Amino acid sequence: MDNKHNTNRGSDSAMLKAAAEAAAGAHYIAVMTGAGVSAESGIPTFREAQTGLWAKYDPVMLASYEGFMQDPENVWRWYDMRRQKVREARPNPGHNAFASWEQEWRRRGRTFQLVTQNIDDLHGLAGSSDVIELHGNIWMVRSVDTPHSKAFRLDDCPLSEIPPRGKDEELLRPHVVWFGEMLDEKNLIEAFRAAAECDVMIVAGTSSLVYPAAAIPIMAKREGAIVIEVNPEDTSLSAEADYSLRGTSGELLPAMYEHAKSVAD
Ligand code: BJW
């Protein structure tokens, strides 16, 4: 596909309407979200210079198996803090727009598939019913020692023991994907399938720096989909996207959804 829309970077309402009209014609919309979509719910992102988690904490120590095995208590204290923030958080208008969009597209007999890198479950809480969680879920845990151990939900928040242990006193770890770890194969296949089959992919609130998630919109584009990015900042995807809308997801996604709904046939 050519890059004819690629000069469409910015925040004016004509551009937003053009992107919404492209989405309105889609029989299959796929979505990829990242930490920025939850920023307006009070959850910090990772890579923002002042406020991002990686500005304050070392990713190798907190988001790798090696860091966890070196100091499980330290890693669990960090996850316990984040679990408490997530527990207090509520979905924002960006999450709500995607939930309404899914419902509306299904009502019209069309397909809407949401893929997220977020572990906070806020899309589910907003009402999205079919969410592929590429990097896991902050409420799920599993035994660190037993390969392929079954994950289960741990609601205790704040945690009453750090690090938490299972029934047989085994050490538990968050059921999330750390650097150097494989993503769940079934989730990854489904996400790439959505990229191959969709007509439009909306990419919101991600720096598009972390792989393999960042390859999913690129694949959608190569397979002929129109890619719409929503982000206040330029990212490594912006040059590839057909429309790169500058603004927050809480502000732009409801407006884009409302316009797409009003013009969809
Ligand atoms: C707003 C906003 C508002 C703000 N509205 N927007 C190929 C090439 C290069 C490297 C690799 C590669 N393949 C693998 C790698 C290595 C690595 C990787 O990608 N490293 C890069 C950093 C270079 N990948 C992996 O290790 C992955 N595993 C893997 O590939 O396995 C195979 C393998 C194994 C062994 C060897 C080799 C290969 C696993 C990656 C797991 C990532 N895990 C984390 C932690 C999850 C658990 C947790 O949360 O605790 O996932 S790291 C962190 O980054 C988290 C996020 O999901 C992920 C992405 O971040 P995201 O969502 O994009 O957030 P930010 O902060 O980066 O961006 C926020 C954006 O929002 C910004 O753009 C803002 O502007 C915007 N924003 N407010 C809208 N209101």
GROMACS .gro file of C-alpha atoms and ligand atoms in nm:
model
  345
    1MET     CA    1   0.000   0.000   0.000
    2ASP     CA    2   0.127   0.350  -0.075
    3ASN     CA    3   0.179   0.617   0.184
    4LYS     CA    4  -0.075   0.860   0.044
    5HIS     CA    5  -0.224   0.943   0.383
    6ASN     CA    6   0.111   0.957   0.552
    7THR     CA    7   0.127   1.336   0.562
    8ASN     CA    8  -0.177   1.307   0.790
    9ARG     CA    9   0.006   1.370   1.111
   10GLY     CA   10  -0.142   1.615   1.352
   11SER     CA   11  -0.438   1.703   1.562
   12ASP     CA   12  -0.688   1.895   1.351
   13SER     CA   13  -1.046   1.778   1.333
   14ALA     CA   14  -1.044   1.727   0.953
   15MET     CA   15  -0.774   1.465   0.996
   16LEU     CA   16  -0.961   1.297   1.278
   17LYS     CA   17  -1.273   1.282   1.061
   18ALA     CA   18  -1.078   1.139   0.767
   19ALA     CA   19  -0.935   0.865   0.989
   20ALA     CA   20  -1.279   0.794   1.138
   21GLU     CA   21  -1.428   0.767   0.789
   22ALA     CA   22  -1.159   0.516   0.689
   23ALA     CA   23  -1.249   0.315   1.002
   24ALA     CA   24  -1.621   0.345   0.930
   25GLY     CA   25  -1.577   0.151   0.606
   26ALA     CA   26  -1.395  -0.137   0.776
   27HIS     CA   27  -1.559  -0.476   0.819
   28TYR     CA   28  -1.276  -0.585   1.047
   29ILE     CA   29  -1.115  -0.340   1.289
   30ALA     CA   30  -0.820  -0.454   1.498
   31VAL     CA   31  -0.677  -0.246   1.782
   32MET     CA   32  -0.337  -0.248   1.951
   33THR     CA   33  -0.308  -0.057   2.279
   34GLY     CA   34  -0.024   0.028   2.514
   35ALA     CA   35   0.036   0.199   2.846
   36GLY     CA   36  -0.069   0.545   2.716
   37VAL     CA   37  -0.432   0.432   2.696
   38SER     CA   38  -0.433   0.386   3.074
   39ALA     CA   39  -0.240   0.707   3.149
   40GLU     CA   40  -0.565   0.905   3.185
   41SER     CA   41  -0.675   0.648   3.445
   42GLY     CA   42  -0.372   0.741   3.657
   43ILE     CA   43  -0.149   0.447   3.563
   44PRO     CA   44   0.209   0.548   3.479
   45THR     CA   45   0.353   0.458   3.137
   46PHE     CA   46   0.700   0.306   3.100
   47ARG     CA   47   0.917   0.525   2.879
   48GLU     CA   48   0.809   0.884   2.936
   49ALA     CA   49   1.106   1.096   3.036
   50GLN     CA   50   0.986   1.233   3.371
   51THR     CA   51   0.686   1.026   3.473
   52GLY     CA   52   0.752   0.685   3.313
   53LEU     CA   53   0.827   0.380   3.527
   54TRP     CA   54   1.163   0.328   3.358
   55ALA     CA   55   1.267   0.683   3.456
   56LYS     CA   56   1.255   0.571   3.820
   57TYR     CA   57   1.320   0.197   3.814
   58ASP     CA   58   1.565  -0.033   3.637
   59PRO     CA   59   1.379  -0.250   3.383
   60VAL     CA   60   1.638  -0.526   3.404
   61MET     CA   61   1.591  -0.558   3.780
   62LEU     CA   62   1.211  -0.539   3.774
   63ALA     CA   63   1.097  -0.689   3.444
   64SER     CA   64   1.327  -0.985   3.386
   65TYR     CA   65   1.348  -1.337   3.523
   66GLU     CA   66   1.708  -1.276   3.628
   67GLY     CA   67   1.612  -0.964   3.826
   68PHE     CA   68   1.326  -1.152   3.990
   69MET     CA   69   1.544  -1.448   4.094
   70GLN     CA   70   1.806  -1.209   4.233
   71ASP     CA   71   1.556  -1.023   4.451
   72PRO     CA   72   1.196  -1.152   4.443
   73GLU     CA   73   1.095  -0.928   4.734
   74ASN     CA   74   1.205  -0.615   4.549
   75VAL     CA   75   1.014  -0.714   4.234
   76TRP     CA   76   0.702  -0.805   4.432
   77ARG     CA   77   0.710  -0.473   4.621
   78TRP     CA   78   0.703  -0.299   4.283
   79TYR     CA   79   0.415  -0.514   4.156
   80ASP     CA   80   0.229  -0.470   4.485
   81MET     CA   81   0.252  -0.090   4.442
   82ARG     CA   82   0.129  -0.118   4.082
   83ARG     CA   83  -0.153  -0.359   4.179
   84GLN     CA   84  -0.275  -0.104   4.433
   85LYS     CA   85  -0.275   0.170   4.167
   86VAL     CA   86  -0.462  -0.056   3.924
   87ARG     CA   87  -0.716  -0.153   4.192
   88GLU     CA   88  -0.801   0.216   4.240
   89ALA     CA   89  -0.810   0.294   3.868
   90ARG     CA   90  -1.124   0.319   3.656
   91PRO     CA   91  -1.152   0.290   3.277
   92ASN     CA   92  -1.130   0.627   3.102
   93PRO     CA   93  -1.313   0.751   2.789
   94GLY     CA   94  -1.050   0.585   2.566
   95HIS     CA   95  -1.122   0.237   2.711
   96ASN     CA   96  -1.496   0.309   2.698
   97ALA     CA   97  -1.480   0.411   2.331
   98PHE     CA   98  -1.324   0.077   2.235
   99ALA     CA   99  -1.582  -0.117   2.437
  100SER     CA  100  -1.868   0.068   2.264
  101TRP     CA  101  -1.699   0.025   1.926
  102GLU     CA  102  -1.675  -0.353   1.974
  103GLN     CA  103  -2.043  -0.372   2.065
  104GLU     CA  104  -2.150  -0.152   1.773
  105TRP     CA  105  -1.942  -0.345   1.519
  106ARG     CA  106  -2.078  -0.678   1.643
  107ARG     CA  107  -2.432  -0.545   1.622
  108ARG     CA  108  -2.360  -0.466   1.258
  109GLY     CA  109  -2.221  -0.818   1.196
  110ARG     CA  110  -1.865  -0.687   1.167
  111THR     CA  111  -1.549  -0.788   1.352
  112PHE     CA  112  -1.363  -0.593   1.621
  113GLN     CA  113  -1.056  -0.745   1.788
  114LEU     CA  114  -0.868  -0.570   2.066
  115VAL     CA  115  -0.505  -0.661   2.139
  116THR     CA  116  -0.332  -0.499   2.436
  117GLN     CA  117   0.016  -0.490   2.582
  118ASN     CA  118  -0.135  -0.367   2.910
  119ILE     CA  119  -0.167  -0.596   3.207
  120ASP     CA  120  -0.415  -0.379   3.399
  121ASP     CA  121  -0.744  -0.534   3.281
  122LEU     CA  122  -0.902  -0.190   3.227
  123HIS     CA  123  -1.029  -0.281   2.880
  124GLY     CA  124  -1.217  -0.573   3.034
  125LEU     CA  125  -1.351  -0.352   3.310
  126ALA     CA  126  -1.475  -0.104   3.047
  127GLY     CA  127  -1.673  -0.387   2.883
  128SER     CA  128  -1.450  -0.508   2.598
  129SER     CA  129  -1.536  -0.876   2.584
  130ASP     CA  130  -1.262  -1.021   2.366
  131VAL     CA  131  -0.920  -0.890   2.465
  132ILE     CA  132  -0.588  -1.053   2.373
  133GLU     CA  133  -0.351  -0.970   2.660
  134LEU     CA  134  -0.009  -1.008   2.502
  135HIS     CA  135   0.196  -0.935   2.816
  136GLY     CA  136  -0.024  -1.110   3.073
  137ASN     CA  137  -0.240  -0.985   3.356
  138ILE     CA  138  -0.136  -0.817   3.681
  139TRP     CA  139  -0.390  -1.015   3.888
  140MET     CA  140  -0.262  -1.356   3.772
  141VAL     CA  141   0.032  -1.545   3.929
  142ARG     CA  142   0.205  -1.878   3.883
  143SER     CA  143   0.473  -2.087   4.048
  144VAL     CA  144   0.819  -1.974   3.943
  145ASP     CA  145   0.982  -2.315   3.984
  146THR     CA  146   0.744  -2.545   3.801
  147PRO     CA  147   0.760  -2.515   3.421
  148HIS     CA  148   0.413  -2.477   3.264
  149SER     CA  149   0.252  -2.434   3.607
  150LYS     CA  150  -0.109  -2.322   3.586
  151ALA     CA  151  -0.170  -1.953   3.642
  152PHE     CA  152  -0.433  -1.846   3.894
  153ARG     CA  153  -0.584  -1.522   4.018
  154LEU     CA  154  -0.446  -1.362   4.334
  155ASP     CA  155  -0.674  -1.082   4.451
  156ASP     CA  156  -0.500  -1.009   4.782
  157CYS     CA  157  -0.426  -0.633   4.758
  158PRO     CA  158  -0.215  -0.499   4.917
  159LEU     CA  159  -0.037  -0.831   4.947
  160SER     CA  160  -0.039  -0.977   5.296
  161GLU     CA  161   0.295  -1.153   5.238
  162ILE     CA  162   0.581  -1.043   5.012
  163PRO     CA  163   0.686  -1.242   4.818
  164PRO     CA  164   0.357  -1.434   4.802
  165ARG     CA  165   0.371  -1.815   4.820
  166GLY     CA  166   0.143  -2.091   4.699
  167LYS     CA  167  -0.028  -2.377   4.887
  168ASP     CA  168   0.296  -2.575   4.910
  169GLU     CA  169   0.503  -2.271   5.006
  170GLU     CA  170   0.633  -2.244   4.650
  171LEU     CA  171   0.750  -1.902   4.532
  172LEU     CA  172   0.496  -1.729   4.307
  173ARG     CA  173   0.571  -1.484   4.026
  174PRO     CA  174   0.346  -1.241   3.836
  175HIS     CA  175   0.192  -1.406   3.527
  176VAL     CA  176   0.331  -1.139   3.296
  177VAL     CA  177   0.586  -1.140   3.015
  178TRP     CA  178   0.927  -1.003   3.109
  179PHE     CA  179   1.212  -0.908   2.875
  180GLY     CA  180   1.370  -1.214   2.714
  181GLU     CA  181   1.059  -1.425   2.774
  182MET     CA  182   0.836  -1.574   2.507
  183LEU     CA  183   0.482  -1.443   2.468
  184ASP     CA  184   0.201  -1.697   2.490
  185GLU     CA  185   0.205  -1.866   2.150
  186LYS     CA  186  -0.172  -1.884   2.107
  187ASN     CA  187  -0.213  -1.513   2.187
  188LEU     CA  188   0.063  -1.420   1.949
  189ILE     CA  189  -0.082  -1.627   1.665
  190GLU     CA  190  -0.426  -1.471   1.720
  191ALA     CA  191  -0.280  -1.120   1.726
  192PHE     CA  192  -0.088  -1.176   1.401
  193ARG     CA  193  -0.398  -1.330   1.248
  194ALA     CA  194  -0.596  -1.017   1.337
  195ALA     CA  195  -0.320  -0.808   1.176
  196ALA     CA  196  -0.336  -1.015   0.859
  197GLU     CA  197  -0.716  -1.009   0.834
  198CYS     CA  198  -0.818  -0.661   0.947
  199ASP     CA  199  -0.902  -0.372   0.712
  200VAL     CA  200  -0.808  -0.108   0.969
  201MET     CA  201  -0.577  -0.122   1.268
  202ILE     CA  202  -0.594   0.147   1.537
  203VAL     CA  203  -0.275   0.173   1.744
  204ALA     CA  204  -0.318   0.378   2.060
  205GLY     CA  205  -0.088   0.476   2.347
  206THR     CA  206   0.221   0.273   2.264
  207SER     CA  207   0.576   0.382   2.187
  208SER     CA  208   0.592   0.085   1.946
  209LEU     CA  209   0.938   0.000   2.071
  210VAL     CA  210   0.884  -0.341   2.228
  211TYR     CA  211   0.886  -0.653   2.010
  212PRO     CA  212   0.718  -0.866   1.899
  213ALA     CA  213   0.413  -0.643   1.980
  214ALA     CA  214   0.554  -0.359   1.769
  215ALA     CA  215   0.569  -0.586   1.464
  216ILE     CA  216   0.191  -0.644   1.467
  217PRO     CA  217   0.081  -0.304   1.322
  218ILE     CA  218   0.369  -0.324   1.072
  219MET     CA  219   0.237  -0.658   0.956
  220ALA     CA  220  -0.118  -0.516   0.930
  221LYS     CA  221   0.016  -0.238   0.709
  222ARG     CA  222   0.212  -0.481   0.488
  223GLU     CA  223  -0.103  -0.692   0.450
  224GLY     CA  224  -0.294  -0.390   0.320
  225ALA     CA  225  -0.470  -0.253   0.628
  226ILE     CA  226  -0.505   0.118   0.696
  227VAL     CA  227  -0.311   0.199   1.014
  228ILE     CA  228  -0.435   0.480   1.240
  229GLU     CA  229  -0.210   0.588   1.526
  230VAL     CA  230  -0.333   0.783   1.830
  231ASN     CA  231  -0.057   0.927   2.046
  232PRO     CA  232   0.040   1.272   2.178
  233GLU     CA  233   0.397   1.208   2.057
  234ASP     CA  234   0.571   1.092   1.743
  235THR     CA  235   0.669   0.723   1.770
  236SER     CA  236   0.866   0.472   1.568
  237LEU     CA  237   0.536   0.372   1.401
  238SER     CA  238   0.434   0.727   1.298
  239ALA     CA  239   0.618   0.727   0.965
  240GLU     CA  240   0.450   0.398   0.865
  241ALA     CA  241   0.099   0.490   0.980
  242ASP     CA  242  -0.158   0.615   0.731
  243TYR     CA  243  -0.302   0.855   0.988
  244SER     CA  244  -0.103   0.962   1.292
  245LEU     CA  245  -0.331   1.162   1.518
  246ARG     CA  246  -0.166   1.377   1.783
  247GLY     CA  247  -0.360   1.384   2.107
  248THR     CA  248  -0.460   1.168   2.400
  249SER     CA  249  -0.664   0.853   2.362
  250GLY     CA  250  -0.922   0.978   2.614
  251GLU     CA  251  -0.986   1.278   2.395
  252LEU     CA  252  -0.946   1.140   2.039
  253LEU     CA  253  -1.090   0.787   2.058
  254PRO     CA  254  -1.446   0.884   2.167
  255ALA     CA  255  -1.455   1.153   1.894
  256MET     CA  256  -1.325   0.910   1.632
  257TYR     CA  257  -1.574   0.640   1.737
  258GLU     CA  258  -1.872   0.878   1.737
  259HIS     CA  259  -1.787   1.006   1.391
  260ALA     CA  260  -1.721   0.654   1.254
  261LYS     CA  261  -2.055   0.534   1.392
  262SER     CA  262  -2.241   0.828   1.243
  263VAL     CA  263  -2.104   0.773   0.892
  264ALA     CA  264  -2.086   0.388   0.885
  265ASP     CA  265  -2.325   0.234   0.634
  266BJW     C1  266  -0.043   0.838   2.545
  266BJW     C2  267  -0.102   0.908   2.648
  266BJW     C3  268  -0.239   0.928   2.638
  266BJW     C4  269   0.102   0.891   2.697
  266BJW     N1  270  -0.305   0.881   2.532
  266BJW     N2  271  -0.111   0.793   2.441
  266BJW     C5  272   1.344  -0.749   1.803
  266BJW     C6  273   1.413  -0.629   1.789
  266BJW     C7  274   1.463  -0.564   1.901
  266BJW     C8  275   1.449  -0.618   2.028
  266BJW     C9  276   1.382  -0.737   2.042
  266BJW    C10  277   1.331  -0.800   1.930
  266BJW     N3  278   1.268  -0.912   1.974
  266BJW    C11  279   1.281  -0.921   2.107
  266BJW    C12  280   1.349  -0.816   2.152
  266BJW    C13  281   1.383  -0.792   2.295
  266BJW    C14  282   1.270  -0.728   2.373
  266BJW    C15  283   1.245  -0.588   2.316
  266BJW     O1  284   1.154  -0.561   2.240
  266BJW     N4  285   1.324  -0.492   2.358
  266BJW    C16  286   1.307  -0.352   2.312
  266BJW    C17  287   1.292  -0.261   2.433
  266BJW    C18  288   1.422  -0.315   2.223
  266BJW     N5  289   1.148  -0.808   2.368
  266BJW    C19  290   1.130  -0.911   2.449
  266BJW     O2  291   1.217  -0.946   2.528
  266BJW    C20  292   0.998  -0.986   2.438
  266BJW     N6  293   1.020  -1.125   2.430
  266BJW    C21  294   1.061  -1.185   2.318
  266BJW     O3  295   1.079  -1.124   2.215
  266BJW     O4  296   1.079  -1.321   2.330
  266BJW    C22  297   1.145  -1.391   2.225
  266BJW    C23  298   1.292  -1.385   2.259
  266BJW    C24  299   1.334  -1.446   2.374
  266BJW    C25  300   1.469  -1.445   2.404
  266BJW    C26  301   1.557  -1.378   2.321
  266BJW    C27  302   1.511  -1.313   2.206
  266BJW    C28  303   1.377  -1.319   2.174
  266BJW    C29  304   0.916  -0.964   2.565
  266BJW    C30  305   0.876  -0.822   2.586
  266BJW    C31  306   0.802  -0.809   2.719
  266BJW    C32  307   0.775  -0.664   2.758
  266BJW     N7  308   0.735  -0.661   2.895
  266BJW    C33  309   0.690  -0.534   2.952
  266BJW    C34  310   0.659  -0.557   3.102
  266BJW    C35  311   0.527  -0.635   3.113
  266BJW    C36  312   0.488  -0.663   3.254
  266BJW    C37  313   0.459  -0.537   3.334
  266BJW     O5  314   0.388  -0.444   3.292
  266BJW     O6  315   0.504  -0.535   3.447
  266BJW     O7  316   0.574  -0.487   2.884
  266BJW     S1  317   0.808  -0.398   2.930
  266BJW    C38  318   0.685  -0.275   2.900
  266BJW     O8  319   0.695  -0.228   2.762
  266BJW    C39  320   0.550  -0.346   2.913
  266BJW    C40  321   0.471  -0.282   2.801
  266BJW     O9  322   0.361  -0.363   2.766
  266BJW    C41  323   0.576  -0.267   2.692
  266BJW    C42  324   0.540  -0.165   2.588
  266BJW    O10  325   0.532  -0.037   2.642
  266BJW     P1  326   0.421   0.065   2.590
  266BJW    O11  327   0.288   0.015   2.625
  266BJW    O12  328   0.447   0.099   2.450
  266BJW    O13  329   0.451   0.190   2.688
  266BJW     P2  330   0.555   0.310   2.670
  266BJW    O14  331   0.572   0.374   2.802
  266BJW    O15  332   0.677   0.268   2.599
  266BJW    O16  333   0.479   0.412   2.573
  266BJW    C43  334   0.363   0.481   2.615
  266BJW    C44  335   0.314   0.565   2.499
  266BJW    O17  336   0.191   0.624   2.537
  266BJW    C45  337   0.410   0.680   2.460
  266BJW    O18  338   0.429   0.676   2.319
  266BJW    C46  339   0.333   0.806   2.501
  266BJW    O19  340   0.357   0.915   2.414
  266BJW    C47  341   0.190   0.757   2.492
  266BJW     N8  342   0.095   0.829   2.577
  266BJW     N9  343  -0.002   0.939   2.742
  266BJW    C48  344  -0.234   0.816   2.436
  266BJW    N10  345  -0.304   0.994   2.737
   0.00000   0.00000   0.00000
